Amino acid sequence: MNSPAPRLEAADALVAAVGKHAAALFANRKLLCAEAIMVAVNEAFGQPLPDEQAVGIAAGLTAGIGDRGCLCGAIAGACASVGMVCARGGHGPTRQAIRQQSAAIHEAFVNRHKSACCRVLSKKVKDDAKAHAAQCAALTGYGAELAVRSILALRPELVDCPDAPTKGEPRLCGRVKWLLSLFCR
């Protein structure tokens, strides 16, 4: 009997790695919340889009949708990332399943942070740039983690994606193994 433990460990490692990468992209002031999530998820799942396109899609979702302070860009970026990865290919989940995962992302985020509103989330740190940046980097990392968990809920086979963390295996080798896994089932 095969144990699901290695797949769970791989999923947890992927979730943590993508969350950390997204938070770092934000913290290093390279990208804003939704952009960082889209790029980190895009890279983790074999770059279905060029980075410039992923950033462009997410650009209006940052800072509470176009700098208005409404829906947190971490939620918006996470939901957009699920659609970006899961809707590709003829075997992708239905749009309804993607909407259900987006609802789960929103619910999990609100349960943890008590709001989905950028303005509310940043109210206590708005006058402290360093604290504000740190808080938003953490929210970005969490949003990326939620996105990856939702993607794996819809497409569990992607836990073996090309850029999933491996033990010292070169990236090209991971891509070849992933491609072979698609054709050799």
Coordinates of C-alpha atoms in Angstrom, one line a residue:
M1 CA 0.0 0.0 0.0
N2 CA 1.4 3.4 -1.0
S3 CA 1.5 6.0 1.7
P4 CA 0.2 9.5 0.8
A5 CA 2.9 11.0 3.1
P6 CA 5.5 11.7 0.4
R7 CA 2.9 13.5 -1.7
L8 CA 1.7 15.5 1.3
E9 CA 5.3 16.4 2.1
A10 CA 5.9 17.5 -1.5
A11 CA 2.7 19.5 -1.5
D12 CA 3.7 21.2 1.8
A13 CA 7.2 21.9 0.5
L14 CA 5.8 23.4 -2.7
V15 CA 3.3 25.6 -0.8
A16 CA 6.0 26.9 1.6
A17 CA 8.5 27.5 -1.2
V18 CA 6.0 29.5 -3.4
G19 CA 4.8 31.5 -0.4
K20 CA 8.3 32.4 0.6
H21 CA 9.2 33.3 -3.0
A22 CA 6.1 35.6 -3.4
A23 CA 6.8 37.3 0.0
A24 CA 10.4 37.9 -1.1
L25 CA 9.4 39.3 -4.4
F26 CA 7.2 41.8 -2.5
A27 CA 9.7 42.5 0.3
N28 CA 12.5 43.2 -2.1
R29 CA 10.3 45.8 -3.7
K30 CA 10.4 44.1 -7.1
L31 CA 6.6 43.5 -7.3
L32 CA 3.4 44.4 -5.5
C33 CA 1.2 41.8 -3.8
A34 CA -0.9 40.4 -6.6
E35 CA 2.0 40.6 -9.1
A36 CA 4.3 38.8 -6.7
I37 CA 1.8 36.0 -6.3
M38 CA 1.2 35.6 -10.0
V39 CA 4.9 35.5 -10.8
A40 CA 5.8 33.1 -8.0
V41 CA 2.9 30.7 -8.9
N42 CA 3.6 31.1 -12.6
E43 CA 7.2 30.1 -12.1
A44 CA 6.4 27.2 -9.8
F45 CA 4.0 25.6 -12.3
G46 CA 6.2 25.8 -15.4
Q47 CA 5.5 29.4 -16.5
P48 CA 2.3 29.1 -18.6
L49 CA 2.7 32.9 -19.1
P50 CA 5.7 35.1 -19.7
D51 CA 6.5 37.0 -16.4
E52 CA 5.7 40.3 -18.1
Q53 CA 2.2 39.0 -18.9
A54 CA 1.6 37.6 -15.4
V55 CA 2.7 41.0 -14.0
G56 CA 0.5 42.9 -16.5
I57 CA -2.6 40.8 -15.6
A58 CA -2.1 41.4 -11.9
A59 CA -1.1 45.0 -12.1
G60 CA -4.6 46.3 -11.6
L61 CA -5.3 43.9 -8.7
T62 CA -2.7 45.4 -6.4
A63 CA -3.1 47.7 -3.4
G64 CA -6.8 47.0 -3.0
I65 CA -7.7 46.9 -6.7
G66 CA -6.0 49.8 -8.5
D67 CA -4.8 51.5 -5.3
R68 CA -8.3 51.9 -4.0
G69 CA -7.8 49.9 -0.8
C70 CA -10.7 47.5 -1.3
L71 CA -10.0 43.8 -2.0
C72 CA -6.6 42.8 -0.7
G73 CA -4.3 42.1 -3.7
A74 CA -3.1 38.9 -2.0
I75 CA -6.6 37.5 -2.4
A76 CA -7.1 38.8 -5.9
G77 CA -3.7 37.6 -7.0
A78 CA -4.2 34.2 -5.4
C79 CA -7.6 33.7 -7.2
A80 CA -6.2 34.9 -10.5
S81 CA -3.3 32.4 -10.1
V82 CA -5.6 29.5 -9.6
G83 CA -7.4 30.3 -12.9
M84 CA -4.1 30.9 -14.7
V85 CA -2.7 27.5 -13.8
C86 CA -5.8 25.4 -13.6
A87 CA -7.7 26.6 -16.7
R88 CA -5.0 25.6 -19.1
G89 CA -5.1 22.4 -21.1
G90 CA -8.1 20.3 -22.1
H91 CA -8.2 18.5 -18.7
G92 CA -8.5 21.6 -16.5
P93 CA -11.2 21.9 -13.9
T94 CA -14.4 23.7 -14.7
R95 CA -14.8 27.4 -14.2
Q96 CA -17.2 26.6 -11.4
A97 CA -14.6 24.6 -9.5
I98 CA -12.1 27.5 -9.9
R99 CA -14.8 29.8 -8.5
Q100 CA -15.3 27.5 -5.5
Q101 CA -11.6 27.4 -4.8
S102 CA -11.6 31.2 -5.1
A103 CA -14.3 31.4 -2.5
A104 CA -12.3 29.1 -0.3
I105 CA -9.3 31.4 -0.6
H106 CA -11.4 34.4 0.4
E107 CA -12.9 32.5 3.3
A108 CA -9.5 31.2 4.6
F109 CA -8.0 34.7 4.3
V110 CA -10.8 36.4 6.1
N111 CA -10.9 33.7 8.8
R112 CA -7.2 34.3 9.5
H113 CA -7.0 38.1 9.1
K114 CA -10.5 39.1 9.9
S115 CA -10.9 41.2 6.7
A116 CA -10.5 41.0 2.9
C117 CA -10.2 44.8 2.7
C118 CA -6.7 46.2 2.0
R119 CA -7.6 49.5 3.8
V120 CA -8.8 47.7 6.9
L121 CA -5.8 45.3 6.9
S122 CA -3.3 48.1 6.6
K123 CA -5.0 50.6 8.9
K124 CA -2.7 50.0 11.9
V125 CA 0.5 50.1 9.9
K126 CA -0.3 52.8 7.3
D127 CA 1.9 55.4 9.0
D128 CA 4.9 53.0 9.4
A129 CA 6.3 52.2 6.0
K130 CA 8.6 49.4 7.3
A131 CA 5.7 47.7 9.3
H132 CA 3.4 48.2 6.3
A133 CA 5.8 46.5 3.9
A134 CA 6.5 43.6 6.4
Q135 CA 2.8 43.0 6.9
C136 CA 2.0 43.1 3.2
A137 CA 4.9 40.8 2.4
A138 CA 3.4 38.3 4.9
L139 CA 0.0 38.7 3.4
T140 CA 1.4 38.1 0.0
G141 CA 3.2 34.9 1.1
Y142 CA 0.0 33.7 2.7
G143 CA -2.0 34.5 -0.5
A144 CA 0.5 32.5 -2.6
E145 CA 0.2 29.6 -0.2
L146 CA -3.5 29.6 -0.5
A147 CA -3.2 29.7 -4.3
V148 CA -0.9 26.7 -4.4
R149 CA -3.2 24.7 -2.0
S150 CA -6.2 25.5 -4.2
I151 CA -4.3 24.6 -7.4
L152 CA -3.3 21.2 -5.9
A153 CA -6.8 20.6 -4.7
L154 CA -8.0 21.0 -8.3
R155 CA -5.0 19.5 -10.1
P156 CA -3.2 17.2 -7.6
E157 CA -1.0 15.7 -10.3
L158 CA 0.8 19.1 -10.4
V159 CA 2.5 18.4 -7.1
D160 CA 5.1 16.8 -9.4
C161 CA 5.4 19.9 -11.5
P162 CA 8.7 20.9 -13.1
D163 CA 9.8 23.4 -10.5
A164 CA 8.5 21.6 -7.4
P165 CA 11.3 21.4 -4.8
T166 CA 13.5 18.4 -5.4
K167 CA 16.6 17.2 -3.6
G168 CA 19.4 18.8 -5.6
E169 CA 17.9 17.8 -8.9
P170 CA 18.6 20.3 -11.8
R171 CA 15.6 22.2 -13.1
L172 CA 15.9 20.8 -16.6
C173 CA 15.8 17.2 -15.2
G174 CA 12.7 18.1 -13.3
R175 CA 11.0 19.4 -16.4
V176 CA 11.9 16.3 -18.4
K177 CA 10.5 14.0 -15.6
W178 CA 7.3 16.0 -15.5
L179 CA 6.9 15.9 -19.3
L180 CA 7.5 12.1 -19.3
S181 CA 4.9 11.7 -16.5
L182 CA 2.3 13.3 -18.7
F183 CA 2.8 10.8 -21.5
C184 CA 3.8 7.7 -19.5
R185 CA 0.8 7.1 -17.2

